[in-house]
mmCIF file of C-alpha atoms in Angstrom:
data_model
loop_
_atom_site.group_PDB
_atom_site.id
_atom_site.type_symbol
_atom_site.label_atom_id
_atom_site.label_comp_id
_atom_site.label_asym_id
_atom_site.label_seq_id
_atom_site.Cartn_x
_atom_site.Cartn_y
_atom_site.Cartn_z
ATOM 1 C CA GLN A 973 -3.387 8.711 -5.032
ATOM 2 C CA VAL A 974 -6.844 10.149 -6.088
ATOM 3 C CA GLN A 975 -9.081 9.786 -3.250
ATOM 4 C CA LEU A 976 -12.909 10.693 -2.955
ATOM 5 C CA VAL A 977 -14.832 10.318 0.151
ATOM 6 C CA GLU A 978 -18.640 11.043 0.382
ATOM 7 C CA SER A 979 -20.536 11.492 3.788
ATOM 8 C CA GLY A 980 -23.904 13.050 4.826
ATOM 9 C CA GLY A 981 -26.125 10.318 3.718
ATOM 10 C CA GLY A 982 -28.686 8.875 6.121
ATOM 11 C CA VAL A 983 -32.361 8.360 6.394
ATOM 12 C CA VAL A 984 -34.599 11.407 5.889
ATOM 13 C CA GLN A 985 -38.519 12.122 5.402
ATOM 14 C CA PRO A 986 -40.116 12.807 2.324
ATOM 15 C CA GLY A 987 -40.053 16.698 1.343
ATOM 16 C CA ARG A 988 -37.046 17.357 3.716
ATOM 17 C CA SER A 989 -33.503 18.317 2.961
ATOM 18 C CA LEU A 990 -30.169 16.922 2.981
ATOM 19 C CA ARG A 991 -26.356 17.750 1.884
ATOM 20 C CA LEU A 992 -23.979 15.484 0.902
ATOM 21 C CA SER A 993 -20.181 16.155 1.028
ATOM 22 C CA CYS A 994 -17.410 14.716 -0.988
ATOM 23 C CA ALA A 995 -13.835 15.274 0.313
ATOM 24 C CA ALA A 996 -11.224 15.307 -2.498
ATOM 25 C CA SER A 997 -7.423 14.518 -1.918
ATOM 26 C CA GLY A 998 -4.571 13.199 -4.008
ATOM 27 C CA PHE A 999 -5.137 15.705 -7.026
ATOM 28 C CA THR A 1000 -5.370 19.515 -7.756
ATOM 29 C CA PHE A 1001 -9.154 19.447 -6.853
ATOM 30 C CA SER A 1002 -9.596 23.067 -8.253
ATOM 31 C CA SER A 1003 -8.611 22.019 -11.807
ATOM 32 C CA TYR A 1004 -10.991 19.321 -12.323
ATOM 33 C CA ALA A 1005 -14.768 19.128 -13.224
ATOM 34 C CA MET A 1006 -16.808 16.988 -10.893
ATOM 35 C CA TYR A 1007 -19.973 14.946 -10.963
ATOM 36 C CA TRP A 1008 -22.638 13.204 -8.904
ATOM 37 C CA VAL A 1009 -23.973 9.844 -9.918
ATOM 38 C CA ARG A 1010 -26.686 7.886 -7.817
ATOM 39 C CA GLN A 1011 -27.594 4.175 -7.893
ATOM 40 C CA ALA A 1012 -31.034 3.034 -6.453
ATOM 41 C CA PRO A 1013 -30.869 -0.336 -4.633
ATOM 42 C CA GLY A 1014 -30.796 -2.965 -7.103
ATOM 43 C CA LYS A 1015 -30.718 -0.589 -9.822
ATOM 44 C CA GLY A 1016 -28.347 0.881 -12.545
ATOM 45 C CA LEU A 1017 -26.264 4.343 -12.364
ATOM 46 C CA GLU A 1018 -27.961 7.570 -12.957
ATOM 47 C CA TRP A 1019 -26.119 10.843 -13.701
ATOM 48 C CA VAL A 1020 -27.299 13.372 -11.233
ATOM 49 C CA ALA A 1021 -25.167 16.701 -11.631
ATOM 50 C CA LEU A 1022 -21.908 18.210 -13.221
ATOM 51 C CA ILE A 1023 -20.151 21.440 -12.024
ATOM 52 C CA SER A 1024 -17.167 22.828 -13.962
ATOM 53 C CA TYR A 1025 -13.644 23.278 -12.195
ATOM 54 C CA ASP A 1026 -14.427 26.767 -11.136
ATOM 55 C CA GLY A 1027 -18.121 26.219 -10.170
ATOM 56 C CA SER A 1028 -19.238 28.729 -12.588
ATOM 57 C CA SER A 1029 -21.178 26.284 -15.228
ATOM 58 C CA LYS A 1030 -23.676 23.539 -13.548
ATOM 59 C CA TYR A 1031 -25.831 21.000 -15.252
ATOM 60 C CA TYR A 1032 -28.435 18.772 -13.770
ATOM 61 C CA ALA A 1033 -30.486 15.590 -14.899
ATOM 62 C CA ASP A 1034 -34.256 16.388 -15.566
ATOM 63 C CA SER A 1035 -34.979 14.249 -12.593
ATOM 64 C CA VAL A 1036 -33.337 16.661 -10.081
ATOM 65 C CA LYS A 1037 -33.580 19.979 -11.939
ATOM 66 C CA GLY A 1038 -34.868 22.594 -9.474
ATOM 67 C CA ARG A 1039 -34.543 20.271 -6.475
ATOM 68 C CA PHE A 1040 -30.870 19.639 -6.074
ATOM 69 C CA THR A 1041 -27.852 22.058 -6.190
ATOM 70 C CA ILE A 1042 -24.325 20.989 -6.877
ATOM 71 C CA SER A 1043 -21.408 23.300 -5.500
ATOM 72 C CA ARG A 1044 -17.980 23.072 -4.717
ATOM 73 C CA ASP A 1045 -15.296 24.832 -2.170
ATOM 74 C CA ASN A 1046 -12.108 24.702 -4.061
ATOM 75 C CA SER A 1047 -10.326 25.891 -0.709
ATOM 76 C CA LYS A 1048 -11.805 23.041 1.110
ATOM 77 C CA ASN A 1049 -11.201 20.494 -1.587
ATOM 78 C CA THR A 1050 -14.975 19.733 -1.286
ATOM 79 C CA LEU A 1051 -17.936 18.934 -3.743
ATOM 80 C CA TYR A 1052 -21.510 19.387 -2.241
ATOM 81 C CA LEU A 1053 -24.940 18.141 -3.229
ATOM 82 C CA GLN A 1054 -27.665 20.183 -1.823
ATOM 83 C CA MET A 1055 -31.070 17.970 -2.306
ATOM 84 C CA ASN A 1056 -34.237 19.849 -1.480
ATOM 85 C CA GLY A 1057 -37.808 18.279 -1.658
ATOM 86 C CA LEU A 1058 -36.471 14.987 -1.212
ATOM 87 C CA ARG A 1059 -38.824 11.899 -2.818
ATOM 88 C CA ALA A 1060 -38.836 8.084 -2.118
ATOM 89 C CA ASP A 1061 -37.530 7.641 -5.416
ATOM 90 C CA ASP A 1062 -34.111 9.644 -4.527
ATOM 91 C CA THR A 1063 -33.378 6.614 -2.362
ATOM 92 C CA ALA A 1064 -30.106 5.553 -3.581
ATOM 93 C CA VAL A 1065 -26.278 5.504 -3.034
ATOM 94 C CA PHE A 1066 -24.972 8.975 -3.984
ATOM 95 C CA TYR A 1067 -21.190 8.724 -5.548
ATOM 96 C CA CYS A 1068 -19.004 11.581 -6.498
ATOM 97 C CA ALA A 1069 -16.858 11.251 -9.434
ATOM 98 C CA ARG A 1070 -13.927 13.213 -11.200
ATOM 99 C CA ASP A 1071 -13.304 14.145 -14.768
ATOM 100 C CA PRO A 1072 -10.181 12.830 -16.261
ATOM 101 C CA LYS A 1073 -8.906 16.118 -17.805
ATOM 102 C CA PRO A 1074 -8.038 19.274 -15.831
ATOM 103 C CA GLU A 1075 -9.793 21.422 -18.257
ATOM 104 C CA TYR A 1076 -13.282 23.425 -18.844
ATOM 105 C CA CYS A 1077 -16.106 21.355 -19.934
ATOM 106 C CA SER A 1078 -17.567 22.203 -23.217
ATOM 107 C CA SER A 1079 -19.270 20.352 -26.179
ATOM 108 C CA ALA A 1080 -15.621 18.923 -26.719
ATOM 109 C CA SER A 1081 -14.693 17.562 -23.593
ATOM 110 C CA CYS A 1082 -16.205 16.131 -20.208
ATOM 111 C CA TYR A 1083 -17.367 12.724 -21.674
ATOM 112 C CA HIS A 1084 -16.952 10.235 -18.881
ATOM 113 C CA PHE A 1085 -15.697 9.784 -15.209
ATOM 114 C CA ASP A 1086 -12.341 8.381 -14.203
ATOM 115 C CA TYR A 1087 -12.303 8.106 -10.370
ATOM 116 C CA TRP A 1088 -15.172 7.537 -8.281
ATOM 117 C CA GLY A 1089 -16.010 7.522 -4.422
ATOM 118 C CA GLN A 1090 -17.289 4.757 -2.428
ATOM 119 C CA GLY A 1091 -20.513 6.441 -2.230
ATOM 120 C CA THR A 1092 -22.955 7.537 0.762
ATOM 121 C CA LEU A 1093 -26.461 6.013 1.108
ATOM 122 C CA VAL A 1094 -29.691 8.318 1.170
ATOM 123 C CA THR A 1095 -32.833 6.718 2.228
ATOM 124 C CA VAL A 1096 -35.986 8.885 1.886
ATOM 125 C CA SER A 1097 -38.779 7.359 4.121
ATOM 126 C CA SER A 1098 -41.178 8.422 6.368
ATOM 127 C CA GLU B 816 -32.439 11.490 -25.051
ATOM 128 C CA ILE B 817 -30.001 8.970 -26.115
ATOM 129 C CA VAL B 818 -31.033 5.660 -24.915
ATOM 130 C CA LEU B 819 -28.001 2.718 -24.413
ATOM 131 C CA THR B 820 -29.267 -0.826 -24.625
ATOM 132 C CA GLN B 821 -26.894 -3.615 -23.495
ATOM 133 C CA SER B 822 -27.036 -7.340 -24.126
ATOM 134 C CA PRO B 823 -27.046 -9.833 -22.925
ATOM 135 C CA ALA B 824 -28.766 -8.951 -19.465
ATOM 136 C CA THR B 825 -26.592 -11.767 -17.978
ATOM 137 C CA LEU B 826 -23.773 -13.886 -19.507
ATOM 138 C CA SER B 827 -22.378 -16.878 -17.412
ATOM 139 C CA LEU B 828 -18.996 -18.331 -18.557
ATOM 140 C CA SER B 829 -16.233 -20.074 -17.367
ATOM 141 C CA PRO B 830 -12.641 -18.915 -16.604
ATOM 142 C CA GLY B 831 -10.459 -18.750 -19.607
ATOM 143 C CA GLU B 832 -13.551 -18.194 -22.002
ATOM 144 C CA ARG B 833 -14.039 -15.124 -23.975
ATOM 145 C CA ALA B 834 -16.638 -12.604 -23.031
ATOM 146 C CA THR B 835 -18.492 -10.473 -25.709
ATOM 147 C CA LEU B 836 -20.760 -7.580 -24.129
ATOM 148 C CA SER B 837 -22.641 -5.316 -26.331
ATOM 149 C CA CYS B 838 -24.012 -1.727 -26.124
ATOM 150 C CA ARG B 839 -26.314 -0.183 -28.819
ATOM 151 C CA ALA B 840 -26.942 3.606 -28.802
ATOM 152 C CA SER B 841 -30.389 4.900 -30.056
ATOM 153 C CA GLN B 842 -28.533 7.484 -32.208
ATOM 154 C CA SER B 843 -24.812 7.950 -32.893
ATOM 155 C CA VAL B 844 -22.562 8.752 -30.114
ATOM 156 C CA SER B 845 -19.361 9.044 -32.298
ATOM 157 C CA SER B 846 -16.636 7.346 -30.410
ATOM 158 C CA TYR B 847 -17.547 8.967 -27.028
ATOM 159 C CA LEU B 848 -18.568 5.869 -25.128
ATOM 160 C CA ALA B 849 -17.349 4.548 -21.908
ATOM 161 C CA TRP B 850 -17.443 1.124 -20.188
ATOM 162 C CA TYR B 851 -17.579 0.640 -16.188
ATOM 163 C CA GLN B 852 -17.144 -2.612 -13.993
ATOM 164 C CA GLN B 853 -18.944 -2.517 -11.026
ATOM 165 C CA LYS B 854 -18.358 -5.337 -8.483
ATOM 166 C CA LEU B 855 -20.762 -6.249 -5.540
ATOM 167 C CA GLY B 856 -20.767 -3.615 -3.179
ATOM 168 C CA GLN B 857 -18.339 -1.630 -4.579
ATOM 169 C CA ALA B 858 -18.321 1.561 -6.574
ATOM 170 C CA PRO B 859 -17.775 1.474 -10.418
ATOM 171 C CA ARG B 860 -14.528 1.294 -12.067
ATOM 172 C CA LEU B 861 -13.468 3.082 -15.648
ATOM 173 C CA LEU B 862 -12.430 0.410 -17.947
ATOM 174 C CA ILE B 863 -12.375 1.775 -21.325
ATOM 175 C CA TYR B 864 -12.979 5.148 -22.693
ATOM 176 C CA ASP B 865 -13.725 6.885 -26.240
ATOM 177 C CA ALA B 866 -14.709 3.230 -26.894
ATOM 178 C CA SER B 867 -11.229 1.704 -27.266
ATOM 179 C CA ASP B 868 -8.803 3.040 -24.728
ATOM 180 C CA ARG B 869 -8.085 1.224 -21.653
ATOM 181 C CA ALA B 870 -7.845 3.312 -18.336
ATOM 182 C CA THR B 871 -4.992 3.180 -16.323
ATOM 183 C CA GLY B 872 -4.367 -0.059 -14.585
ATOM 184 C CA ILE B 873 -6.689 -1.801 -16.684
ATOM 185 C CA PRO B 874 -5.649 -5.341 -17.610
ATOM 186 C CA ALA B 875 -4.897 -6.010 -21.361
ATOM 187 C CA ARG B 876 -7.490 -8.704 -21.599
ATOM 188 C CA PHE B 877 -10.194 -5.938 -21.565
ATOM 189 C CA SER B 878 -10.512 -4.348 -24.797
ATOM 190 C CA GLY B 879 -13.569 -2.032 -26.410
ATOM 191 C CA SER B 880 -14.439 -1.325 -30.195
ATOM 192 C CA GLY B 881 -17.065 -0.020 -32.269
ATOM 193 C CA SER B 882 -18.269 3.602 -33.170
ATOM 194 C CA GLY B 883 -21.295 5.281 -33.917
ATOM 195 C CA THR B 884 -24.248 3.085 -32.457
ATOM 196 C CA ASP B 885 -22.531 -0.311 -32.017
ATOM 197 C CA PHE B 886 -20.007 -0.927 -29.281
ATOM 198 C CA THR B 887 -18.469 -3.905 -27.716
ATOM 199 C CA LEU B 888 -16.433 -4.827 -24.715
ATOM 200 C CA THR B 889 -14.246 -8.018 -25.051
ATOM 201 C CA ILE B 890 -12.582 -9.797 -22.141
ATOM 202 C CA SER B 891 -10.389 -12.178 -23.870
ATOM 203 C CA SER B 892 -9.813 -14.745 -21.025
ATOM 204 C CA LEU B 893 -11.838 -14.580 -18.234
ATOM 205 C CA GLU B 894 -10.498 -14.648 -14.520
ATOM 206 C CA PRO B 895 -12.896 -15.462 -11.476
ATOM 207 C CA GLU B 896 -12.397 -11.589 -10.232
ATOM 208 C CA ASP B 897 -13.984 -10.333 -13.523
ATOM 209 C CA SER B 898 -17.298 -11.501 -12.005
ATOM 210 C CA ALA B 899 -19.205 -8.072 -11.916
ATOM 211 C CA VAL B 900 -21.847 -6.113 -13.736
ATOM 212 C CA TYR B 901 -20.262 -3.819 -16.798
ATOM 213 C CA TYR B 902 -22.199 -0.381 -17.896
ATOM 214 C CA CYS B 903 -21.654 1.391 -20.764
ATOM 215 C CA GLN B 904 -22.130 4.919 -20.739
ATOM 216 C CA GLN B 905 -22.226 8.049 -23.240
ATOM 217 C CA ARG B 906 -22.531 11.887 -23.099
ATOM 218 C CA SER B 907 -25.314 13.668 -25.101
ATOM 219 C CA ASN B 908 -24.325 16.776 -27.066
ATOM 220 C CA TRP B 909 -24.199 20.320 -25.468
ATOM 221 C CA PRO B 910 -25.634 20.776 -22.753
ATOM 222 C CA PRO B 911 -24.382 17.502 -21.561
ATOM 223 C CA LYS B 912 -26.822 14.816 -20.663
ATOM 224 C CA TYR B 913 -25.055 11.574 -19.401
ATOM 225 C CA THR B 914 -26.760 8.084 -19.753
ATOM 226 C CA PHE B 915 -25.811 4.523 -18.789
ATOM 227 C CA GLY B 916 -26.933 1.222 -20.143
ATOM 228 C CA GLN B 917 -28.815 -0.857 -17.717
ATOM 229 C CA GLY B 918 -25.800 -3.141 -17.403
ATOM 230 C CA THR B 919 -24.767 -6.567 -18.038
ATOM 231 C CA LYS B 920 -24.087 -9.273 -15.346
ATOM 232 C CA LEU B 921 -21.141 -11.484 -15.951
ATOM 233 C CA GLU B 922 -20.793 -14.553 -13.757
ATOM 234 C CA ILE B 923 -17.990 -16.777 -13.797
ATOM 235 C CA LYS B 924 -18.897 -20.288 -13.219
#
């Protein structure tokens, strides 16, 4: 069965960096686009980033562009989110999620997220 | 940016009743709208995609409808375990931007 397990969250001071990981199993990781989605405490869901199945294309929400970098290592079945210049308003549970179809993302695909991990909490505080 | 507005914010119903949740987009999203269920302390779960297709393993009491700017999630006969927050979600045209509605909290009396 599909499993996504996030790790790497914790408490970090403003301006510092953190790297999140998402270990995937139960499917051919290298064939699927992947996402990061976050949820601030008591708030709704916010898409953060998308990476194509081969890592060649990456897209970001305006709120994190230039500070966060999504990447993947298909040999390790792992998705990453490098977060630099963290701010208090980045405090959230970060979820990794999978695209439903093993295909390249384009204007005609990659519309929603089928499987989600349980999330890892990032707290930005001095 | 396409804004999704969900209504009502909170819905309180009894087991066996029918729930109707609304999601309105600020501009047309065609049929590319998804619905998620999030129970307290859990990750979201995909319920409906492409406005009306049920995801794998989702009970038939959940159904979606709509196109363009107005969408509805219907739960035909509520069960106690349906207590959750429900979110709609869409993707803009290319380059992609994904947005969620603010959520509808469904309480089962």
